[in-house]
mmCIF file of C-alpha atoms in Angstrom:
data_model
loop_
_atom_site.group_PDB
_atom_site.id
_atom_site.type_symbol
_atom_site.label_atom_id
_atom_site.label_comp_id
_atom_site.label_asym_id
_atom_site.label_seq_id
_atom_site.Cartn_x
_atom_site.Cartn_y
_atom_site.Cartn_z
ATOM 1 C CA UNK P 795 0.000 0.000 0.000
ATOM 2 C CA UNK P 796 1.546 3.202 -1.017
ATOM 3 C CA UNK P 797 1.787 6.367 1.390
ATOM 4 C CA UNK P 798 -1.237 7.971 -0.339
ATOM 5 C CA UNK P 799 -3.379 5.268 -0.086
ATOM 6 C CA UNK P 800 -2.329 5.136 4.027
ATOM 7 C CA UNK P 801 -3.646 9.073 4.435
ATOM 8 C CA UNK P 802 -6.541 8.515 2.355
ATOM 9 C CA UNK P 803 -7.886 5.916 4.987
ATOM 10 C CA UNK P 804 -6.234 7.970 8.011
ATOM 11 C CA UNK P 805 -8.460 10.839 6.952
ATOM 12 C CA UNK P 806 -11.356 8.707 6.515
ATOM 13 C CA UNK P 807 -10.734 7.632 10.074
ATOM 14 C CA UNK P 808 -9.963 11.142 11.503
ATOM 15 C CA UNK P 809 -13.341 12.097 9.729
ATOM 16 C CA UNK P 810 -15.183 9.326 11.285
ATOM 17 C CA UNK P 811 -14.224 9.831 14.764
ATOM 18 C CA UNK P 812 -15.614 13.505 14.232
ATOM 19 C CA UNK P 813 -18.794 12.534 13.271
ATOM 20 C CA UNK P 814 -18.876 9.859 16.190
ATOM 21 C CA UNK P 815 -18.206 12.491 18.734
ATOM 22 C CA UNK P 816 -19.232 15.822 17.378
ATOM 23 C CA UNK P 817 -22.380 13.974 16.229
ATOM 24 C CA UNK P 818 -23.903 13.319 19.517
ATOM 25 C CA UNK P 819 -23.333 17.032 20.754
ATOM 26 C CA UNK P 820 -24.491 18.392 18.058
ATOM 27 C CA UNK P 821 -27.599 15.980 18.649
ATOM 28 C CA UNK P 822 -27.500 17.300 22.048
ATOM 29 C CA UNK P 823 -27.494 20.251 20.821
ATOM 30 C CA UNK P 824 -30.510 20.202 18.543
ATOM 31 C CA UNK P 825 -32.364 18.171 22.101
ATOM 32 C CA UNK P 826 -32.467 21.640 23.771
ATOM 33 C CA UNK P 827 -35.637 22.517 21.809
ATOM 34 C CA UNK P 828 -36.985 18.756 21.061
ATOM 35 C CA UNK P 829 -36.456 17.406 24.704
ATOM 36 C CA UNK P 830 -36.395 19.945 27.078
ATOM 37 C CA UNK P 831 -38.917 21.233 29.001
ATOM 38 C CA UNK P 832 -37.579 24.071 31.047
ATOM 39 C CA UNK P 833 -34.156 25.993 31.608
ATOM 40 C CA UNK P 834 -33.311 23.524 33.788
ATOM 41 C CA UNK P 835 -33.385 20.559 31.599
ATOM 42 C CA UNK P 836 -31.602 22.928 28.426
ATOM 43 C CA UNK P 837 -28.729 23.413 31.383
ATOM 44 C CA UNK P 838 -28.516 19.603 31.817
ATOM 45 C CA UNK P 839 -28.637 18.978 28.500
ATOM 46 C CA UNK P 840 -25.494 21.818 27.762
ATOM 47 C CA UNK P 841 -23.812 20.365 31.171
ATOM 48 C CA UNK P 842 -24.184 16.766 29.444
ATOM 49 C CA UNK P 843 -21.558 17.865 26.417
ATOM 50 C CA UNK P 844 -19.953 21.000 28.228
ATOM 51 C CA UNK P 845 -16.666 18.926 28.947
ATOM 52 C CA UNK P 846 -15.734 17.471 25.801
ATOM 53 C CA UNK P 847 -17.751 19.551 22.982
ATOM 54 C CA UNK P 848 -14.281 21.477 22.325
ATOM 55 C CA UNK P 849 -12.439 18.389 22.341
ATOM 56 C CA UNK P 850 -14.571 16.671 19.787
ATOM 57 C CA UNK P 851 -14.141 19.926 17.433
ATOM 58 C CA UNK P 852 -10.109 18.384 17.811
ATOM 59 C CA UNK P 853 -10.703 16.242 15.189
ATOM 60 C CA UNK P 854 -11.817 18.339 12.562
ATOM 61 C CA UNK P 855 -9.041 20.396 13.055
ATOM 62 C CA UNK P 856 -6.772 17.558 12.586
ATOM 63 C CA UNK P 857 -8.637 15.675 9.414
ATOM 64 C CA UNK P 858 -8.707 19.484 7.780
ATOM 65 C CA UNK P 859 -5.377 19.898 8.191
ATOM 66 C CA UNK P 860 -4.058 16.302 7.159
ATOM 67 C CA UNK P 861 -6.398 16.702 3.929
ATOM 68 C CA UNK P 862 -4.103 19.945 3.192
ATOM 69 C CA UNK P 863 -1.040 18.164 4.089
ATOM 70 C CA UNK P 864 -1.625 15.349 2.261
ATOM 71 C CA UNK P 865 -3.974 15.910 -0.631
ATOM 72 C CA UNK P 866 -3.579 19.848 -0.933
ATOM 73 C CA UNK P 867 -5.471 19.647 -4.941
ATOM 74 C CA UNK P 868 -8.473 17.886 -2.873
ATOM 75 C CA UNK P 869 -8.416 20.692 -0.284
ATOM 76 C CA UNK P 870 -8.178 23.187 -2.261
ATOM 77 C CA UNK P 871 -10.844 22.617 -5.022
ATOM 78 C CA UNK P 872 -12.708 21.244 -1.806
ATOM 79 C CA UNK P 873 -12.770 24.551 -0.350
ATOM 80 C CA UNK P 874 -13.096 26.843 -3.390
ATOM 81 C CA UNK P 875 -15.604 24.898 -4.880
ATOM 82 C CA UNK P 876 -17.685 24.138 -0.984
ATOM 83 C CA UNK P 877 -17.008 27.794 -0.115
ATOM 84 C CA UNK P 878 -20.268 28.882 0.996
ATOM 85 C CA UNK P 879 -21.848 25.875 3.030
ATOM 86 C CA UNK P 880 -18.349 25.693 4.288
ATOM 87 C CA UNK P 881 -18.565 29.379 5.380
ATOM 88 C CA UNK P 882 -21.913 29.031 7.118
ATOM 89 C CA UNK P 883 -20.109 25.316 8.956
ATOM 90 C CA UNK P 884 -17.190 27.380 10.392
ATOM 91 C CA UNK P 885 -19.596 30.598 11.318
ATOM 92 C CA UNK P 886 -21.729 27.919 13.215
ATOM 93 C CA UNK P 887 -18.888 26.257 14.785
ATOM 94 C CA UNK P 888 -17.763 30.011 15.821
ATOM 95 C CA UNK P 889 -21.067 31.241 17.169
ATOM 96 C CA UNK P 890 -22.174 27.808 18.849
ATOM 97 C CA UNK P 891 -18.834 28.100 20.785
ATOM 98 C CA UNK P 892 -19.077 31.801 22.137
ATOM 99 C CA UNK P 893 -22.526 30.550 22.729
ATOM 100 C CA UNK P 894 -21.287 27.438 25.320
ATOM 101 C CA UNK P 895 -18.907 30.303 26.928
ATOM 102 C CA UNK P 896 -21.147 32.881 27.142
ATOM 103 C CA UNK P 897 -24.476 31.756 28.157
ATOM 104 C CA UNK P 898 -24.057 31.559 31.811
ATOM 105 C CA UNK P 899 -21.859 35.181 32.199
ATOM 106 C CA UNK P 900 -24.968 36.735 32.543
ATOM 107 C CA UNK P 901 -27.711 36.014 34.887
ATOM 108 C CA UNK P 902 -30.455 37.715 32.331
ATOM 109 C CA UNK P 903 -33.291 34.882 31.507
ATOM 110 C CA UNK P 904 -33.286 36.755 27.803
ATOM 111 C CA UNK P 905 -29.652 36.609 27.530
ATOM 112 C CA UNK P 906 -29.070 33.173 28.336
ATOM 113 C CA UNK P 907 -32.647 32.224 26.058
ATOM 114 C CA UNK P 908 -30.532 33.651 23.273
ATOM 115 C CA UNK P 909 -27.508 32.055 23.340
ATOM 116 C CA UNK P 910 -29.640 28.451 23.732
ATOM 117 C CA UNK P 911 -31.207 29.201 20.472
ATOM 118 C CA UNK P 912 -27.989 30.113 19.106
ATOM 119 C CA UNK P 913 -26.716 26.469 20.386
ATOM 120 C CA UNK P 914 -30.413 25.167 18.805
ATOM 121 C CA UNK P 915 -29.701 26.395 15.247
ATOM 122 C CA UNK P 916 -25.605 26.004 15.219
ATOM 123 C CA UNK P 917 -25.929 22.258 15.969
ATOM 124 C CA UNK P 918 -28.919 21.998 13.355
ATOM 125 C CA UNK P 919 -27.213 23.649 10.798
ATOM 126 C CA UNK P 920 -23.665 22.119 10.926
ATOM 127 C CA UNK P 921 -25.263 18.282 11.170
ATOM 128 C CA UNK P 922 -27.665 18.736 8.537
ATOM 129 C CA UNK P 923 -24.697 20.823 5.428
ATOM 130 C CA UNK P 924 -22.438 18.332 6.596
ATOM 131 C CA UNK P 925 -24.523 15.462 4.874
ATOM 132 C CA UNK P 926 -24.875 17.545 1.958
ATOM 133 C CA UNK P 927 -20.951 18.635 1.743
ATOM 134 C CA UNK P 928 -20.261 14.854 1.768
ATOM 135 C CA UNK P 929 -23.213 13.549 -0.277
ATOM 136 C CA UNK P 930 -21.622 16.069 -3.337
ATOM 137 C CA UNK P 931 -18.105 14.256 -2.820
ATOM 138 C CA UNK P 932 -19.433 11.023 -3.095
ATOM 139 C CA UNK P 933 -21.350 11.948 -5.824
ATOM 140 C CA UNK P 934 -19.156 13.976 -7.752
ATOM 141 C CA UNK P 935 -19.069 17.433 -8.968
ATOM 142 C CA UNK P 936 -18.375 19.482 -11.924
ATOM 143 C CA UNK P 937 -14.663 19.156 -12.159
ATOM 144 C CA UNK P 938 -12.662 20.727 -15.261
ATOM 145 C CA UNK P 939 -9.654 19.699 -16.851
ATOM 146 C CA UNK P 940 -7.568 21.934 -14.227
ATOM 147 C CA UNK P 941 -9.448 20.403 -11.684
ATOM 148 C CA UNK P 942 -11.242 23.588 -11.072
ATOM 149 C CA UNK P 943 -14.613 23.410 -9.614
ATOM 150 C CA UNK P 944 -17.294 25.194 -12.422
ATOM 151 C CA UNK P 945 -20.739 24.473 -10.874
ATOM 152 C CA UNK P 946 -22.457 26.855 -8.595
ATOM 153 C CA UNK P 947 -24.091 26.545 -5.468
ATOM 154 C CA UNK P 948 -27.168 25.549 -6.653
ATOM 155 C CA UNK P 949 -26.028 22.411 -8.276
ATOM 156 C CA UNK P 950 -24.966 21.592 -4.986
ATOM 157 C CA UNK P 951 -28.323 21.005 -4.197
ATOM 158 C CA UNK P 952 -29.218 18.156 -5.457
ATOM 159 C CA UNK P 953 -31.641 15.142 -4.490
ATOM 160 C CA UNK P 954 -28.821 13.028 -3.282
ATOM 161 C CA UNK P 955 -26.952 15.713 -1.384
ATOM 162 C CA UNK P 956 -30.239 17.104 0.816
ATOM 163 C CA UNK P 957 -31.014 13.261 1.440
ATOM 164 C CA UNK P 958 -27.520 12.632 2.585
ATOM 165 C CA UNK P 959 -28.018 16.187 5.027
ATOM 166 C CA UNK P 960 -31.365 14.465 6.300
ATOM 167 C CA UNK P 961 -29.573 11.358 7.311
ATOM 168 C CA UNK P 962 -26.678 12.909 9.098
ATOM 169 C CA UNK P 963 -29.349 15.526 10.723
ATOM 170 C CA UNK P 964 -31.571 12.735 11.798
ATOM 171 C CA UNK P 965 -28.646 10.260 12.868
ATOM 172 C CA UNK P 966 -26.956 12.621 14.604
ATOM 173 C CA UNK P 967 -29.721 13.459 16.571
ATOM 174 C CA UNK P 968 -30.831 10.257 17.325
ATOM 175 C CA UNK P 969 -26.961 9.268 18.504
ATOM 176 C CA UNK P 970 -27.058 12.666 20.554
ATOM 177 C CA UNK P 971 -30.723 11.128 22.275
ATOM 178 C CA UNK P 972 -29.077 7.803 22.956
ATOM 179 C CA UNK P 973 -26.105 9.510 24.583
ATOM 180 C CA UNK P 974 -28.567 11.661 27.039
ATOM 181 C CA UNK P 975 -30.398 9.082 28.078
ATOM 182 C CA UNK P 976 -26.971 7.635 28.906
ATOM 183 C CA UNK P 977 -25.803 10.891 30.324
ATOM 184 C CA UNK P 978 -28.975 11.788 32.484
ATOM 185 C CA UNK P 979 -31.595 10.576 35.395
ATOM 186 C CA UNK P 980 -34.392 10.985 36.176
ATOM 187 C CA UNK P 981 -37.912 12.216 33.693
ATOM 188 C CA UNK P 982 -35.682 13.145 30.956
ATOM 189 C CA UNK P 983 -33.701 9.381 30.644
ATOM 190 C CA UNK P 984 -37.063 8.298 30.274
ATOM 191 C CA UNK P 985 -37.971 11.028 27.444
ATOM 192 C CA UNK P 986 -35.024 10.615 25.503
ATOM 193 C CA UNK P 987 -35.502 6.938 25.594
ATOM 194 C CA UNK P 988 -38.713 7.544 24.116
ATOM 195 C CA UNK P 989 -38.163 9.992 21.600
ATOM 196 C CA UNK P 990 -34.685 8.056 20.370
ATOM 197 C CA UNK P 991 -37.258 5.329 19.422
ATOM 198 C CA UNK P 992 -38.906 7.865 17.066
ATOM 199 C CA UNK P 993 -36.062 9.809 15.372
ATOM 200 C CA UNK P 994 -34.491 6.377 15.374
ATOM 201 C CA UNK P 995 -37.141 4.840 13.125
ATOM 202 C CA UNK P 996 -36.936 7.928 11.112
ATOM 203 C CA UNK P 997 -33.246 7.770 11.055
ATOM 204 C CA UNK P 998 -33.823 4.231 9.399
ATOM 205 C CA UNK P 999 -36.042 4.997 6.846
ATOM 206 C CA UNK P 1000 -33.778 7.700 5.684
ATOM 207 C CA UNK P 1001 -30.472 5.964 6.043
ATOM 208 C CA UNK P 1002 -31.467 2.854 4.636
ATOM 209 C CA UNK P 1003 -32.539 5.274 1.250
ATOM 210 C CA UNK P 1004 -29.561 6.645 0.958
ATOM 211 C CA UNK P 1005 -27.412 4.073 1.274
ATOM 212 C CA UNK P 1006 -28.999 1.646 -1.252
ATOM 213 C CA UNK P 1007 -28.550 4.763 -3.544
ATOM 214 C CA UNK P 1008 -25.358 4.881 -2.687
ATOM 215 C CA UNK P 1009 -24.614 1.299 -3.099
ATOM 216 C CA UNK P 1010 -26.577 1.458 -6.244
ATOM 217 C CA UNK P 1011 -24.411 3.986 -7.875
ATOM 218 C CA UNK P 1012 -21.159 3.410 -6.606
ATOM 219 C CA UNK P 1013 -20.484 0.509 -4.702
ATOM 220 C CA UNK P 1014 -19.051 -2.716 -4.753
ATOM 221 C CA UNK P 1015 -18.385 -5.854 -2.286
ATOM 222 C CA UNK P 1016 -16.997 -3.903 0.386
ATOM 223 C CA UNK P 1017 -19.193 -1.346 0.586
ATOM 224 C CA UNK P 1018 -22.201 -3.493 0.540
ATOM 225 C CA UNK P 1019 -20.759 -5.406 3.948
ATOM 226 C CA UNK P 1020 -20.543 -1.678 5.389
ATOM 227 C CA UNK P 1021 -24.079 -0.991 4.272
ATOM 228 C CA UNK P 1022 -25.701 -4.346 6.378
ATOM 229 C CA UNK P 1023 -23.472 -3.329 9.374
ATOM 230 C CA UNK P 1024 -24.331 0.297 9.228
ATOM 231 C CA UNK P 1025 -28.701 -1.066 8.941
ATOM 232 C CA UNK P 1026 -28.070 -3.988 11.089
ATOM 233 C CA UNK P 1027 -26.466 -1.786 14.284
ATOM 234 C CA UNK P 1028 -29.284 0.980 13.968
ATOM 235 C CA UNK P 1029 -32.084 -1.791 14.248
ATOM 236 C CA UNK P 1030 -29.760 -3.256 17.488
ATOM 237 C CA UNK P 1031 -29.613 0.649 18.573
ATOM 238 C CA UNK P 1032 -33.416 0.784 18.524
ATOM 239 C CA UNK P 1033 -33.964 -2.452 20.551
ATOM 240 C CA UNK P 1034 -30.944 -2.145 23.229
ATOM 241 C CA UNK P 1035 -32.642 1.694 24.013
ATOM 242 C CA UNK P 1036 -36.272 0.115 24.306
ATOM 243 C CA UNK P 1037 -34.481 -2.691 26.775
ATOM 244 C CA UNK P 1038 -33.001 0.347 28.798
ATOM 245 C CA UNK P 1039 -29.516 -0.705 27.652
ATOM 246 C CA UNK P 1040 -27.916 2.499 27.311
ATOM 247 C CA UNK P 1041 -24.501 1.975 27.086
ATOM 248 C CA UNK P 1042 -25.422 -0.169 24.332
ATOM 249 C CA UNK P 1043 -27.807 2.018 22.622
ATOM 250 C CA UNK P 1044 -24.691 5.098 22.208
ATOM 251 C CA UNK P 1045 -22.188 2.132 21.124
ATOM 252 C CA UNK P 1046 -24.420 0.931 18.420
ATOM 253 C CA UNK P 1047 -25.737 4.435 16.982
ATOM 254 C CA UNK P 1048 -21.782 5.053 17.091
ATOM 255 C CA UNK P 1049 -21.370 1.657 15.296
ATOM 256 C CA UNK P 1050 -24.104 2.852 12.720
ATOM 257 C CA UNK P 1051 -21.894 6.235 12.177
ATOM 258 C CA UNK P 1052 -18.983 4.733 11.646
ATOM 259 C CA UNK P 1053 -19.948 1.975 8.972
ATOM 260 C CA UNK P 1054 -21.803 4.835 7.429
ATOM 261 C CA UNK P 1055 -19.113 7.025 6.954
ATOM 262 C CA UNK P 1056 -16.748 3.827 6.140
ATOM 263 C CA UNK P 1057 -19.068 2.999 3.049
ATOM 264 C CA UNK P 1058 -18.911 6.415 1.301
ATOM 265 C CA UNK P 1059 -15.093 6.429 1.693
ATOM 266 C CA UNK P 1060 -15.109 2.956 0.207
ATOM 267 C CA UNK P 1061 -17.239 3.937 -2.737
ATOM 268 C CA UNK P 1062 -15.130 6.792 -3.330
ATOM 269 C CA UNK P 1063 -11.878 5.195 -3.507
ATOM 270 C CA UNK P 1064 -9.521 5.482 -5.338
ATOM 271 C CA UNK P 1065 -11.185 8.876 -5.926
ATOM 272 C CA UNK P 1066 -11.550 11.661 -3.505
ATOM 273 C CA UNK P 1067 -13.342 13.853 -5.650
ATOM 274 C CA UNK P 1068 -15.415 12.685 -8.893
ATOM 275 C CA UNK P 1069 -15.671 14.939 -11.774
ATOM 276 C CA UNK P 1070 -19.104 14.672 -13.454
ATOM 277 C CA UNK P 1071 -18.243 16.261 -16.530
ATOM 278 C CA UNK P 1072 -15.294 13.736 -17.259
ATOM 279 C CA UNK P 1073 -13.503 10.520 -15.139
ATOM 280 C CA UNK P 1074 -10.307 11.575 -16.167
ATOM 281 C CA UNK P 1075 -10.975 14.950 -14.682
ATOM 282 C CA UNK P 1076 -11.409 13.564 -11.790
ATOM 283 C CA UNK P 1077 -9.297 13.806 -8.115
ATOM 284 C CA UNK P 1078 -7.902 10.848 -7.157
ATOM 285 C CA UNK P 1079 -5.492 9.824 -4.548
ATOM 286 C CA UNK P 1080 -2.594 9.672 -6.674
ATOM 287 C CA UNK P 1081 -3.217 13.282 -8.112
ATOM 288 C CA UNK P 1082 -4.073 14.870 -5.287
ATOM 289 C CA UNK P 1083 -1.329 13.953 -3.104
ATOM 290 C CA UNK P 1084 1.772 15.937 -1.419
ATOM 291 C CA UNK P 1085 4.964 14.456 -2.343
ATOM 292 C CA UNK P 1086 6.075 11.257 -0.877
ATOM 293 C CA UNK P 1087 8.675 12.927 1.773
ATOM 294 C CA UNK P 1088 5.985 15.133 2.547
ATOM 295 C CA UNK P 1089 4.078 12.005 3.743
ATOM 296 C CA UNK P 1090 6.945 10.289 5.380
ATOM 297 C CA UNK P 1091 7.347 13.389 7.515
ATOM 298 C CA UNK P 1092 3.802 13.287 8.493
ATOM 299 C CA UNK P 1093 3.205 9.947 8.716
ATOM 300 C CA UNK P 1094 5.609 9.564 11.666
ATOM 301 C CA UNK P 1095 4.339 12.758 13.462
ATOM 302 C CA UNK P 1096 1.064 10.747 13.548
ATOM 303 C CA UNK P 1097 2.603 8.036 15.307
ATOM 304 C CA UNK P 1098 3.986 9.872 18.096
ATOM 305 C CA UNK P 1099 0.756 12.421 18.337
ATOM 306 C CA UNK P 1100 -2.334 10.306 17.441
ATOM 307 C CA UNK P 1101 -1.715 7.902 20.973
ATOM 308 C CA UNK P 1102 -1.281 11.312 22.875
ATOM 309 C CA UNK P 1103 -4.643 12.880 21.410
ATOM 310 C CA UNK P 1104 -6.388 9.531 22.350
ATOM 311 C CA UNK P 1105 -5.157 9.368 25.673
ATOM 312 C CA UNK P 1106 -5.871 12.854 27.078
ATOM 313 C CA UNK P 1107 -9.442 12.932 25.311
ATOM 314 C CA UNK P 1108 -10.370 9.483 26.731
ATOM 315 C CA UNK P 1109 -9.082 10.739 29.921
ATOM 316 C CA UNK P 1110 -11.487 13.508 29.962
ATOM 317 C CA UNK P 1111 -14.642 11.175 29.059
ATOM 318 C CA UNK P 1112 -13.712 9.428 31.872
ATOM 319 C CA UNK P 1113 -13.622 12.056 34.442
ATOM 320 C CA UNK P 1114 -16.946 13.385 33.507
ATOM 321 C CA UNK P 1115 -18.327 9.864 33.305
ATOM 322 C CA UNK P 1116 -20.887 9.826 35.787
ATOM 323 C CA UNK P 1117 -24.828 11.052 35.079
ATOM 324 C CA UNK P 1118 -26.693 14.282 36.013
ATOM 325 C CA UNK P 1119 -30.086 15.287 36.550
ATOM 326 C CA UNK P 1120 -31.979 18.635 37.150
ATOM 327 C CA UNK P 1121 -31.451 17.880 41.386
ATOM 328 C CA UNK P 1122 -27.522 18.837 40.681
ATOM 329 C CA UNK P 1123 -28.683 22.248 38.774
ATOM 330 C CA UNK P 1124 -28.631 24.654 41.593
ATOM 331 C CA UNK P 1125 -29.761 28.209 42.244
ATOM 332 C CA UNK P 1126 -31.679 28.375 38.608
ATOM 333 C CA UNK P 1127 -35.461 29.609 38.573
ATOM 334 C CA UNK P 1128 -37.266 26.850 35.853
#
């Protein structure tokens, strides 16, 4: 296996464990309108993610800047060609951050209302163009000869594309539901329980759409076996949360994200970004790809940094392990 084909899967990974742990906050996220009742219940909620939200955003940072690293003509037409939902991801990611900071500095009930709907619509937002911004690279785009991206945001648009933002909307939500009934006690386990059961049905429907339309277009063996684990861990998801399994529920929806995000990497292969206008315009990890030293170099700082990352973030799930419930939100008027 040559270098390039090594950081092509590395990324692949890097980008799965982002959507694995930045997609239950940002379900959590989107919970603070569905689920919660009262201020109270949005703090829980915010308290349930406040520890590690940051330190999920780590791995986009790092899969961003390993696709410039490694595959600067995929980052490059990526982000000239992505500009604008890209723009409106990293605004989101700004605002829903000052948001976490700055909702408590103030005792105001309007200012801190605020700032929840800001943490409402930047989870919403993110989950749902994130979908889309991978359904289009799956798919393919309008790639010239210079491997200059000519389409417009509209074409962006597409059937495929909003489907694939439903799914990772709806899944991420669902995975965020599983994780706070996981996360909680009390009246609000029992309501997330309840409602993951619905968005996870919907999830289903939705995922299981896409996927087969992915499969149809683009995949082969490989992909296929990632498609039945991807359906086959959501339908275990559903029944360990209606046996009031949590810790199985979150390791199956997680299970689900990460054979989901494995397929479309495996359909896109040897590709990382199709042209529709012509194959041979296409990216591909040979094209794309830094030089060979410039690989070596960063393969090896991966060795010595990925087992550091890993340590100090599971370090920090397991201090916060333990569950809360409205009785440990003090001095707050519901």
């Amino acid at each position: 296996m040559e270098l390039h084909d090594v950081w092509f899967v590395l990324i692949a990974v890097l980008w799965t464990g982002y959507f694995f742990l930045e997609g239950f906050d940002f379900g959590v996220g989107v919970l603070t309108r569905l689920l919660a009742r009262n201020r109270a219940e949005k703090r829980v909620l915010i308290n349930t993610i406040g520890p590690v939200w940051d330190g999920n955003e780590v791995w986009l940072l790092t899969a961003g800047g390993a696709t410039f690293a490694a595959f600067p003509e995929w980052y490059a037409t990526l982000f000239s060609g992505f500009y604008l939902p890209l723009l409106a991801i990293l605004i989101c990611l700004i605002v829903r951050g000052v948001a976490f900071e700055y909702r408590a500095k103030r005792p105001e009930e309007n200012w801190q209302r605020n700032w929840e709907t800001a943490i409402f619509w930047t989870s919403l937002l993110p989950a749902f163009l994130w979908g889309v911004a991978f359904g289009n690279i799956v798919r393919g785009v309008r790639l010239d000869a210079d491997f200059e991206y000519v389409g417009t945001v509209w074409d962006l648009l597409n059937p495929y594309a909003l489907l694939g933002g439903l799914v990772t909307l709806t899944l991420f939500t669902f995975h965020g539901t599983v994780f706070t009934a996981l996360k909680t006690v009390g009246d609000i386990r029992e309501r997330a329980r309840k409602l993951a059961l619905q968005v996870g049905v919907v999830t289903a429907v939705l995922a299981l759409v896409f996927l087969l339309w992915t499969q149809v277009e683009n995949g082969d063996g490989a992909s296929l076996v990632a498609l039945g684990v991807a359906v086959a861990s959501l339908v275990a998801a559903l029944g360990a949360n209606q046996a009031g399994r949590e810790g199985w529920a979150f390791t199956l929806s997680g299970v689900t994200i990460v054979a989901a995000v494995a397929m479309l990497f495996l359909t896109l292969f040897p590709n990382v970004m199709p042209s529709t206008l012509d194959p041979e315009w296409s990216l591909t990890v040979t094209n794309a790809s830094s030089s060979p030293y410039t690989l070596k170099i960063m393969t090896w700082l991966a060795v010595v940094a990925t087992p550091l990352v890993l340590l100090y973030q599971g370090w920090t799930y397991w201090v916060f392990r333990k569950r809360i419930g409205t009785q440990h939100i003090a001095d707050l008027v519901h």
